[in-house]
CSV table of C-alpha atoms in Angstrom, one decimal:
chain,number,residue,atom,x,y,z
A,1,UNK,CA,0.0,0.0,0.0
A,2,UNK,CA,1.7,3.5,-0.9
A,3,UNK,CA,0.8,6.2,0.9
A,4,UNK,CA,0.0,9.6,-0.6
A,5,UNK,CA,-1.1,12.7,1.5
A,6,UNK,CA,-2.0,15.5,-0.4
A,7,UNK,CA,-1.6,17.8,1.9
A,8,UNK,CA,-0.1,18.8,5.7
A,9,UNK,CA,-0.6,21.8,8.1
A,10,UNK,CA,3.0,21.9,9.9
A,11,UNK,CA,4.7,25.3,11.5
A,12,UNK,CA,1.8,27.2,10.3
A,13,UNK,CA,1.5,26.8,7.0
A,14,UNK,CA,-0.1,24.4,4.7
A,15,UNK,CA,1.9,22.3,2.2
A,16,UNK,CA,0.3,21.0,-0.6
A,17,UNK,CA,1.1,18.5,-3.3
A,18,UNK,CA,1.9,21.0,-6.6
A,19,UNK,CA,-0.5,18.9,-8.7
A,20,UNK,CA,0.5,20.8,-11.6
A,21,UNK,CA,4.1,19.2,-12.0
A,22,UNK,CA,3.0,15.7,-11.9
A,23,UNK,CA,4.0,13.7,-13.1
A,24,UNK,CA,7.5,14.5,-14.0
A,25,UNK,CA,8.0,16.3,-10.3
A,26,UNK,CA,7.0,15.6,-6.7
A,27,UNK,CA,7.4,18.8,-4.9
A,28,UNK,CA,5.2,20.8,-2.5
A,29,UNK,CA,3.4,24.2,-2.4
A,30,UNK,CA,4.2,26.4,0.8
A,31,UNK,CA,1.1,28.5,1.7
A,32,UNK,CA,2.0,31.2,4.5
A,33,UNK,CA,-1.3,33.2,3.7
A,34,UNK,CA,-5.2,32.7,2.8
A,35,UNK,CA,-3.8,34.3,-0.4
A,36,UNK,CA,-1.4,31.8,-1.1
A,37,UNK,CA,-4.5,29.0,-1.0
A,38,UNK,CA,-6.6,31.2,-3.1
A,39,UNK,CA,-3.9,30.7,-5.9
A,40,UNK,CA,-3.3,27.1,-5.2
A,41,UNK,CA,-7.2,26.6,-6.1
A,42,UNK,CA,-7.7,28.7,-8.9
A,43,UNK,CA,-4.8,27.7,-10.5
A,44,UNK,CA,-5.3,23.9,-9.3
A,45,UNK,CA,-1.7,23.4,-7.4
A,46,UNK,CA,-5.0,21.7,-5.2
A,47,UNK,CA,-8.2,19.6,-7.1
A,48,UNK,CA,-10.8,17.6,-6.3
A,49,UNK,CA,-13.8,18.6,-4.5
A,50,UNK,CA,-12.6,17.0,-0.8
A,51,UNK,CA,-9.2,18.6,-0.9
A,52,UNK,CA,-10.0,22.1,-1.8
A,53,UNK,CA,-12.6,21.9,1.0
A,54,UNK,CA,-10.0,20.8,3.7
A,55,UNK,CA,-7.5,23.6,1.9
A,56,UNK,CA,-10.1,26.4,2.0
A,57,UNK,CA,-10.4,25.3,5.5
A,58,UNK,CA,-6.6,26.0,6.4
A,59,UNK,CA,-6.9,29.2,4.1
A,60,UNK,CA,-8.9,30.1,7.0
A,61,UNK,CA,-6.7,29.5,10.0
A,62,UNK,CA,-3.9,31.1,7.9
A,63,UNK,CA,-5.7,34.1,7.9
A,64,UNK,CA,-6.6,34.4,11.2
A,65,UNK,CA,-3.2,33.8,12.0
A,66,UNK,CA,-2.6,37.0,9.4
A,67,UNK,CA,-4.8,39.0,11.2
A,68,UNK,CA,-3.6,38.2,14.9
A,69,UNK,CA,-2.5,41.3,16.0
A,70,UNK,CA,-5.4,43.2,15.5
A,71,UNK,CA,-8.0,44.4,17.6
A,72,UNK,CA,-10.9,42.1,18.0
A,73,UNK,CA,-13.5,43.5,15.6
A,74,UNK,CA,-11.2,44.0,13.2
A,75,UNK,CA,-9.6,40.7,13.5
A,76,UNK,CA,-13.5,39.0,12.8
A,77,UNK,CA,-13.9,41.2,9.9
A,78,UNK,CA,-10.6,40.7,8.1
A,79,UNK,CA,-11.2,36.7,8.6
A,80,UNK,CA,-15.1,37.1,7.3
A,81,UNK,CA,-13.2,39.1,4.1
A,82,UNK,CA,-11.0,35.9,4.2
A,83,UNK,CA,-13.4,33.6,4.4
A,84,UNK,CA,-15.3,35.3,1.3
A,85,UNK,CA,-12.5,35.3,-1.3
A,86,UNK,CA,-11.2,32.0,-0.4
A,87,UNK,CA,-14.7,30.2,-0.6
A,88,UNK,CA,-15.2,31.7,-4.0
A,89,UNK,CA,-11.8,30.9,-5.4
A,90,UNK,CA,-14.2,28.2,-7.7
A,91,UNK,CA,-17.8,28.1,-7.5
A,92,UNK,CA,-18.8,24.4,-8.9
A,93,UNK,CA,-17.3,22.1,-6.1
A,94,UNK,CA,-19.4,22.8,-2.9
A,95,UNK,CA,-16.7,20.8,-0.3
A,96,UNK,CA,-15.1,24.2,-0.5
A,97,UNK,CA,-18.7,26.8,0.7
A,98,UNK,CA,-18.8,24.2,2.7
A,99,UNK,CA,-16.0,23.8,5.1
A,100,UNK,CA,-15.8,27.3,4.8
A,101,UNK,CA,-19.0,27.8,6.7
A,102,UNK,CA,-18.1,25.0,8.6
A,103,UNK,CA,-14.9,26.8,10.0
A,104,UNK,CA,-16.9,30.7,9.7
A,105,UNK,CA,-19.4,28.8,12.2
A,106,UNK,CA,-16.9,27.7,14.9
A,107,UNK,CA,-16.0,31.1,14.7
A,108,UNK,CA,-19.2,32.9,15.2
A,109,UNK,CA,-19.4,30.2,17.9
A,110,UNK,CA,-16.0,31.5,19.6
A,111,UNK,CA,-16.2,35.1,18.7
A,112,UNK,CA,-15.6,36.4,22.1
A,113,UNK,CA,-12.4,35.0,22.7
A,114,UNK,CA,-9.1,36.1,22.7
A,115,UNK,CA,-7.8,36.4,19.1
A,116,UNK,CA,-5.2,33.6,19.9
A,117,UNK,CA,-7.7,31.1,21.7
A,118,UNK,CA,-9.9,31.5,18.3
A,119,UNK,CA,-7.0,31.0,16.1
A,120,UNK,CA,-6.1,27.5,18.0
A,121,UNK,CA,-9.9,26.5,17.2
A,122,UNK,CA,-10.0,27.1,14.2
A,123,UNK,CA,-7.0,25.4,13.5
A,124,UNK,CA,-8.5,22.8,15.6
A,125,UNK,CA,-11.4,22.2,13.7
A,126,UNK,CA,-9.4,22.6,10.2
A,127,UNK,CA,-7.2,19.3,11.3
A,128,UNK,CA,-10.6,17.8,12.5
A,129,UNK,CA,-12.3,17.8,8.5
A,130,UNK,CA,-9.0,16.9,7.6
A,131,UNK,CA,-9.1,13.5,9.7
A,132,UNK,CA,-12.8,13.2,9.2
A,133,UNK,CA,-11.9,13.1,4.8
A,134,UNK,CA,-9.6,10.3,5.2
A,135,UNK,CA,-12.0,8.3,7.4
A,136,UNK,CA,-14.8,9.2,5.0
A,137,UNK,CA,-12.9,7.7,2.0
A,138,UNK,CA,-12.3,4.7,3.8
A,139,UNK,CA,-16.2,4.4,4.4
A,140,UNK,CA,-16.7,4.8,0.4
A,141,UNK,CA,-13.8,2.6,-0.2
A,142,UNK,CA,-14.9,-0.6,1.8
A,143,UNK,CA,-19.2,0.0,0.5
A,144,UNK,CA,-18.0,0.4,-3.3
A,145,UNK,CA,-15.9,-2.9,-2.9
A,146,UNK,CA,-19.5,-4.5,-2.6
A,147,UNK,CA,-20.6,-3.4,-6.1
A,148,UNK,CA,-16.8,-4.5,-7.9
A,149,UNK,CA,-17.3,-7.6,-9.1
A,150,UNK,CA,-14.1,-10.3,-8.9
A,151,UNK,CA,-12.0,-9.7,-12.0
A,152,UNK,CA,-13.8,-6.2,-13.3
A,153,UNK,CA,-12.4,-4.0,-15.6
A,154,UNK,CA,-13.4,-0.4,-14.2
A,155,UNK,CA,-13.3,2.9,-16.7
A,156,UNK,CA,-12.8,6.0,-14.2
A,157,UNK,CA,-12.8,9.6,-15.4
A,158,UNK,CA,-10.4,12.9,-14.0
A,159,UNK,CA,-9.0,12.1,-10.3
A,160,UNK,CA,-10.6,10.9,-8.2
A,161,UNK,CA,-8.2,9.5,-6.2
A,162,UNK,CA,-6.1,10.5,-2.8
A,163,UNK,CA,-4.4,13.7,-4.9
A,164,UNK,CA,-7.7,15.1,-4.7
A,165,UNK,CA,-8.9,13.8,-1.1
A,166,UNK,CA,-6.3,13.9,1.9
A,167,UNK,CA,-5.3,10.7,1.3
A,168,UNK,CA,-6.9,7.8,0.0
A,169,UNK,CA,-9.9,9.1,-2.6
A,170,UNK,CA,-13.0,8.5,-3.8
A,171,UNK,CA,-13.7,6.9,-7.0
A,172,UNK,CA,-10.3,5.8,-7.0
A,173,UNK,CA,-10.5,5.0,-3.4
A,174,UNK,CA,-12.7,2.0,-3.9
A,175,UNK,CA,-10.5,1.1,-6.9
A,176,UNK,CA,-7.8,0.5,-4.4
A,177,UNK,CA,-9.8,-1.3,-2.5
A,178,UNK,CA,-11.1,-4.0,-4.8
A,179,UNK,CA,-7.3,-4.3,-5.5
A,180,UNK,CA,-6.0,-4.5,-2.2
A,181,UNK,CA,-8.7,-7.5,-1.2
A,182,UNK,CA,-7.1,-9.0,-4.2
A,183,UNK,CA,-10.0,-9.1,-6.8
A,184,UNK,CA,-7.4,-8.8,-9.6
A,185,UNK,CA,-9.4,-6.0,-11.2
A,186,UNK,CA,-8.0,-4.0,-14.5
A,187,UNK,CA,-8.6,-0.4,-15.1
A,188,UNK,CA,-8.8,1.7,-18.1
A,189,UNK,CA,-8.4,5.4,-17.5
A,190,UNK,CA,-9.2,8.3,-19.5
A,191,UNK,CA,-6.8,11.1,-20.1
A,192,UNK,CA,-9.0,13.8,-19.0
A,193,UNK,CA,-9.1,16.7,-21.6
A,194,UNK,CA,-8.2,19.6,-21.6
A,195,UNK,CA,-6.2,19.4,-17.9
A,196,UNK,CA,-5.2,15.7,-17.9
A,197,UNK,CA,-5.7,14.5,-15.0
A,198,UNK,CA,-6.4,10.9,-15.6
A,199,UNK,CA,-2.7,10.6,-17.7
A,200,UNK,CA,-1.3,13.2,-15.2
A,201,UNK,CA,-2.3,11.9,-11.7
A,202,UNK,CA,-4.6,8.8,-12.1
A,203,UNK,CA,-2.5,7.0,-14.0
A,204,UNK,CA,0.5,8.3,-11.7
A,205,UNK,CA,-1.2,6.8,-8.5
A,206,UNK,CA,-2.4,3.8,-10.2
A,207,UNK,CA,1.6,3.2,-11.0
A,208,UNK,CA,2.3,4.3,-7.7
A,209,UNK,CA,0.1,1.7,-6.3
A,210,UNK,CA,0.8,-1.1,-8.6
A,211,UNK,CA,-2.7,-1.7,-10.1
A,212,UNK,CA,-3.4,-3.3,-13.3
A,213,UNK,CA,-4.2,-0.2,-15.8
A,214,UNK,CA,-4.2,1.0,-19.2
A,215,UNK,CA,-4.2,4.9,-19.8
A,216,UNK,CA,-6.6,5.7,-23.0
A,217,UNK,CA,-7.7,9.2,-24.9
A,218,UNK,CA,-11.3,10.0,-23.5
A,219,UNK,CA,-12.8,8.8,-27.2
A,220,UNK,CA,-11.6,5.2,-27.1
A,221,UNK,CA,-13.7,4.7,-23.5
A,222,UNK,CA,-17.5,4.8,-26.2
A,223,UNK,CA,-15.8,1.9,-28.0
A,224,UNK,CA,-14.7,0.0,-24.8
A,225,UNK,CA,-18.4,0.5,-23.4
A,226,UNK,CA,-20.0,-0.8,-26.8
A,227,UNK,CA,-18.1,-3.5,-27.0
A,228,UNK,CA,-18.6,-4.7,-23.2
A,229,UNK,CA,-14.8,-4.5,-22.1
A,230,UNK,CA,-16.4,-2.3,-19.2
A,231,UNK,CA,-17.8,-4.1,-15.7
A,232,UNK,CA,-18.8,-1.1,-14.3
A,233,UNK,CA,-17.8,2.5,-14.3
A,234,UNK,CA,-17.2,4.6,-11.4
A,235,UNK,CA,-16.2,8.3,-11.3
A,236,UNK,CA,-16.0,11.2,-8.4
A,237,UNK,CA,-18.6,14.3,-8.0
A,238,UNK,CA,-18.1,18.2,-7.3
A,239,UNK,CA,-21.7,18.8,-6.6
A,240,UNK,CA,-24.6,16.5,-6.4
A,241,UNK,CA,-27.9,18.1,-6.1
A,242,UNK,CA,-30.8,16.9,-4.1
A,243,UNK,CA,-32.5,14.7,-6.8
A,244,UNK,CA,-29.2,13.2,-7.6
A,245,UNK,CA,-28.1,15.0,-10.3
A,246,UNK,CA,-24.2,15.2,-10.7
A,247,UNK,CA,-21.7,18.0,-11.6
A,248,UNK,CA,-18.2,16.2,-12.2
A,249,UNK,CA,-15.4,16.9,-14.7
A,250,UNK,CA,-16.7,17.9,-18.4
A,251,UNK,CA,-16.8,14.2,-20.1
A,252,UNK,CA,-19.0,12.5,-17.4
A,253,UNK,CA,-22.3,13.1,-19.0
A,254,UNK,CA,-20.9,11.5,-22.0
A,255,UNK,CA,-19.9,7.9,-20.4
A,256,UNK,CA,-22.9,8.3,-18.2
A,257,UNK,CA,-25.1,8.4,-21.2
A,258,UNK,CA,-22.8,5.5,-23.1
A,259,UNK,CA,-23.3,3.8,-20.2
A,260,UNK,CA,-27.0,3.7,-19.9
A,261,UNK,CA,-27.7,3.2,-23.6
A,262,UNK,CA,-25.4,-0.4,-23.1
A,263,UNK,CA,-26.4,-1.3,-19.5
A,264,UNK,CA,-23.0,-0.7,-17.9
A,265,UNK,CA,-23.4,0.1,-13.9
A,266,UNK,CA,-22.1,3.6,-13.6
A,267,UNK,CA,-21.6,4.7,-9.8
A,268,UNK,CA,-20.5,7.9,-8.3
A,269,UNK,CA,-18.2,7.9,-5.2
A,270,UNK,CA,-18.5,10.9,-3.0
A,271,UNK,CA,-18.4,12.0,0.8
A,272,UNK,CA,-21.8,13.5,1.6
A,273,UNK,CA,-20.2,16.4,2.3
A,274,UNK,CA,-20.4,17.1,-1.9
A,275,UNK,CA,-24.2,17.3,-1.5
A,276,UNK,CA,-25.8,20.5,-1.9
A,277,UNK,CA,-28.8,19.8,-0.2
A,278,UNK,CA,-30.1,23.3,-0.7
A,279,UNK,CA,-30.2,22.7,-4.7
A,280,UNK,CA,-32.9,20.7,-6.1
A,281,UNK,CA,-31.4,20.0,-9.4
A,282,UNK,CA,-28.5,20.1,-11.5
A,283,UNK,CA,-29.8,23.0,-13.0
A,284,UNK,CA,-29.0,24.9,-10.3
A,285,UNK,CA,-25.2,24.1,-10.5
A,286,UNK,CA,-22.8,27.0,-11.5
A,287,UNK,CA,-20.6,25.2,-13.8
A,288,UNK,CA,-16.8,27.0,-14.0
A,289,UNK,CA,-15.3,28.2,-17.3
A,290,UNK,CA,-11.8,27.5,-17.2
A,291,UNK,CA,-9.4,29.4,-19.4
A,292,UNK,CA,-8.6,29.0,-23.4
A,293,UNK,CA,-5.2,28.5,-23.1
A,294,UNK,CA,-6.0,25.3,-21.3
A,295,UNK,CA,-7.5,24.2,-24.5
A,296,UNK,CA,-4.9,26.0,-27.3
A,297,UNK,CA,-1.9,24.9,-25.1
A,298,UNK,CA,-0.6,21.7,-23.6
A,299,UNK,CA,1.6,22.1,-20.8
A,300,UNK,CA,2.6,25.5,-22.3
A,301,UNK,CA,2.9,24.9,-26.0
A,302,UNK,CA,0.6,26.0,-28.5
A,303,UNK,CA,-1.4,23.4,-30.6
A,304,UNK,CA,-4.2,25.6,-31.9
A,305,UNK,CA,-3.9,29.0,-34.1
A,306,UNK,CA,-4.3,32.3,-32.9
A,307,UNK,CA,-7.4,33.6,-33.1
A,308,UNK,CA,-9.8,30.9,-32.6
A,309,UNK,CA,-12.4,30.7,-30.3
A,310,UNK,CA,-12.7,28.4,-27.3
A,311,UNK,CA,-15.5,27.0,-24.8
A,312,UNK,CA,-13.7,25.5,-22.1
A,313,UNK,CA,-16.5,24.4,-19.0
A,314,UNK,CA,-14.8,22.7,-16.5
A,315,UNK,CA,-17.7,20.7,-15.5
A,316,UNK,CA,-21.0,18.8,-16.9
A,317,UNK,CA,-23.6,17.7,-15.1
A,318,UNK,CA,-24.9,14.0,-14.9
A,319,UNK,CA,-28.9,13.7,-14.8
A,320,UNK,CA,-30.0,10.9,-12.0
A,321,UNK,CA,-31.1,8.4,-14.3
A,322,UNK,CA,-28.4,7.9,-15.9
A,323,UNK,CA,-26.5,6.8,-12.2
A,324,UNK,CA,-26.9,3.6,-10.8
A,325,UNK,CA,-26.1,5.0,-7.4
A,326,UNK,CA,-24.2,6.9,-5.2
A,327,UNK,CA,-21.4,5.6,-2.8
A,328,UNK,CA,-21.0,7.5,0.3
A,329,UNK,CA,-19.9,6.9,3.9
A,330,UNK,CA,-23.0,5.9,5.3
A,331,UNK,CA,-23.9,3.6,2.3
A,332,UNK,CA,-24.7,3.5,-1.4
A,333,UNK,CA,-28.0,5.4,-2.3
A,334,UNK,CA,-29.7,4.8,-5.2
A,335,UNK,CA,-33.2,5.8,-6.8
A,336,UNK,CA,-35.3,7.4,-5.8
A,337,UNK,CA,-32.5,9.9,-5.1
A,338,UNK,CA,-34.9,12.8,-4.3
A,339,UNK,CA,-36.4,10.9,-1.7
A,340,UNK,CA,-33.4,8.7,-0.6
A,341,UNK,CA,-31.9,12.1,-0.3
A,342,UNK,CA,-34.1,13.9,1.4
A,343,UNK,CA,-33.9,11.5,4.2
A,344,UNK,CA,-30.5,11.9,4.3
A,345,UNK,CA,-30.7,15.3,5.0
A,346,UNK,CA,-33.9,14.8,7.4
A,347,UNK,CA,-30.9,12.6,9.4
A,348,UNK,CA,-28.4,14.7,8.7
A,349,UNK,CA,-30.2,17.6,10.4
């Protein structure tokens, strides 16, 4: 078992994996201010819904940390100003508005304490979603094993994996698990255009860990489908919306729909933490636009002219019928999602 950790808070300041120089380079990001993780999500040194929620979460504690010295009501409001830019930093993948008002909410809740007192509880509470992710992932790990049949070949889109958790991942997670309780599995994973995360990290963890694999350009995955080379397909979430419907990396929809139309199981793995229970549809998902370059360029070098035009959403979203179910922590839901969901969040509350 290798073990890869995204991500670690140590002398007061947050090191992060530098995503973007994987494969070729393992190095780390220092963050010494909230500004600092602002960057490293926009710019994705940090991806994948559960990690930029524990990051925004340490962009917090950095800036009260910032801020220490001042007086108290001007210490709150410089961490609420914080809390604001670094929870917008990118609007699809709710883990991030999340732990942010997870952390904003310990500090309404601790307001009138001394400034360093609040900065040791937040910090506190940062490393506590932090622990709580990896234990999640194990949750979705050992309940997807159940739907992996001995021998499958699994197709798995972007990362899902522990680059873009704390530690152990998602989608990827309970890939690692079918292959740690020896179920000699095979995976096919797609490069992930325009960003390449599945030939960038995927396949680099799936090497790491030893796992059977074949990397493949996102077209070729319609082909494996149709032909039935695929057991099952199973692929992470940014935002899943109260009927079930699923924002994940731009390509999803696609395999979803291939999926349906040739009776492959497709499954989303996700910490209940990436449901918006205060959306009622995909519909209601802000899906990012990413930059052009990201589309004329490949790891800086042009490979479209000047001058043309480029749509470049980061996201699509996944309508509920097409999934099979959802694996999370406390189980694996499936339909009717709005009201399997809806008594999650009756629980939940």
């Amino acid at each position: 078992m290798t073990s890869i950790q995204s991500l670690e808070f140590k002398d007061g300041k947050l090191y992060l994996i530098d995503q973007r120089k994987l494969p070729e380079k393992l190095s780390m990001f220092e963050c010494k201010e909230y500004k600092d993780v602002e960057f490293a999500i926009k710019d994705m040194v940090v991806r994948g819904a559960p990690a930029i929620g524990v990051a925004g979460a340490y962009g917090i504690v950095l800036a009260a940390k910032k801020f220490l010295d001042l007086p108290k009501e001007e210490f709150l409001e410089k961490i609420k100003e914080s809390a604001e830019i670094v929870g917008n930093a990118r609007p699809t993948a709710v883990n991030l508005m999340w732990a942010v008002r997870r952390i904003m909410n310990v500090l309404e809740a601790n307001k009138d304490r001394a400034n360093s007192e609040i900065y040791e509880i937040l910090l506190d509470e940062a490393k506590n979603i932090e622990k709580e992710d990896l234990e999640t992932n194990k949750a979705i790990a050992r309940y997807g094993n159940e739907i992996v049949p001995e021998g499958a070949t699994i197709l798995t889109h972007c990362n899902a994996g522990a680059l873009a958790t704390t530690g152990y991942g998602t989608a990827l997670g309970v890939i690692r698990e079918a292959h740690y309780m020896g179920k000699n599995i095979r995976v096919f994973a797609d490069e992930t255009r325009p960003r390449l995360q599945g030939a960038k990290l995927t396949a680099w963890e799936l090497v790491q860990e030893k796992i059977p694999a074949k990397l493949i350009p996102d077209s070729v995955a319609a082909v494996l489908i149709r032909d039935g080379k695929i057991d099952v397909i199973i692929v992470g979430a940014d935002r899943i919306a109260l009927n079930g419907d699923t924002a994940n990396k731009i390509g999803t929809f696609m395999l979803s729909q291939m999926a349906k139309d040739f009776k492959v199981p497709f499954y989303i793995a996700a910490p209940i933490s990436t449901i918006d229970f205060d959306i009622k549809s995909g519909k209601e998902i802000v899906i990012e636009e990413r930059a052009a370059t990201e589309v004329t360029h490949i790891n800086g070098v042009r490979i479209a002219p000047e001058g043309i035009d480029v749509y470049n959403p980061a996201f699509d979203v996944t309508p509920n019928e097409n999934i099979t179910g959802i694996i999370t922590e406390k189980g694996i839901m499936r339909p009717p999602y709005l009201e399997n969901l809806t008594k999650l969040k009756e629980e939940k509350n």
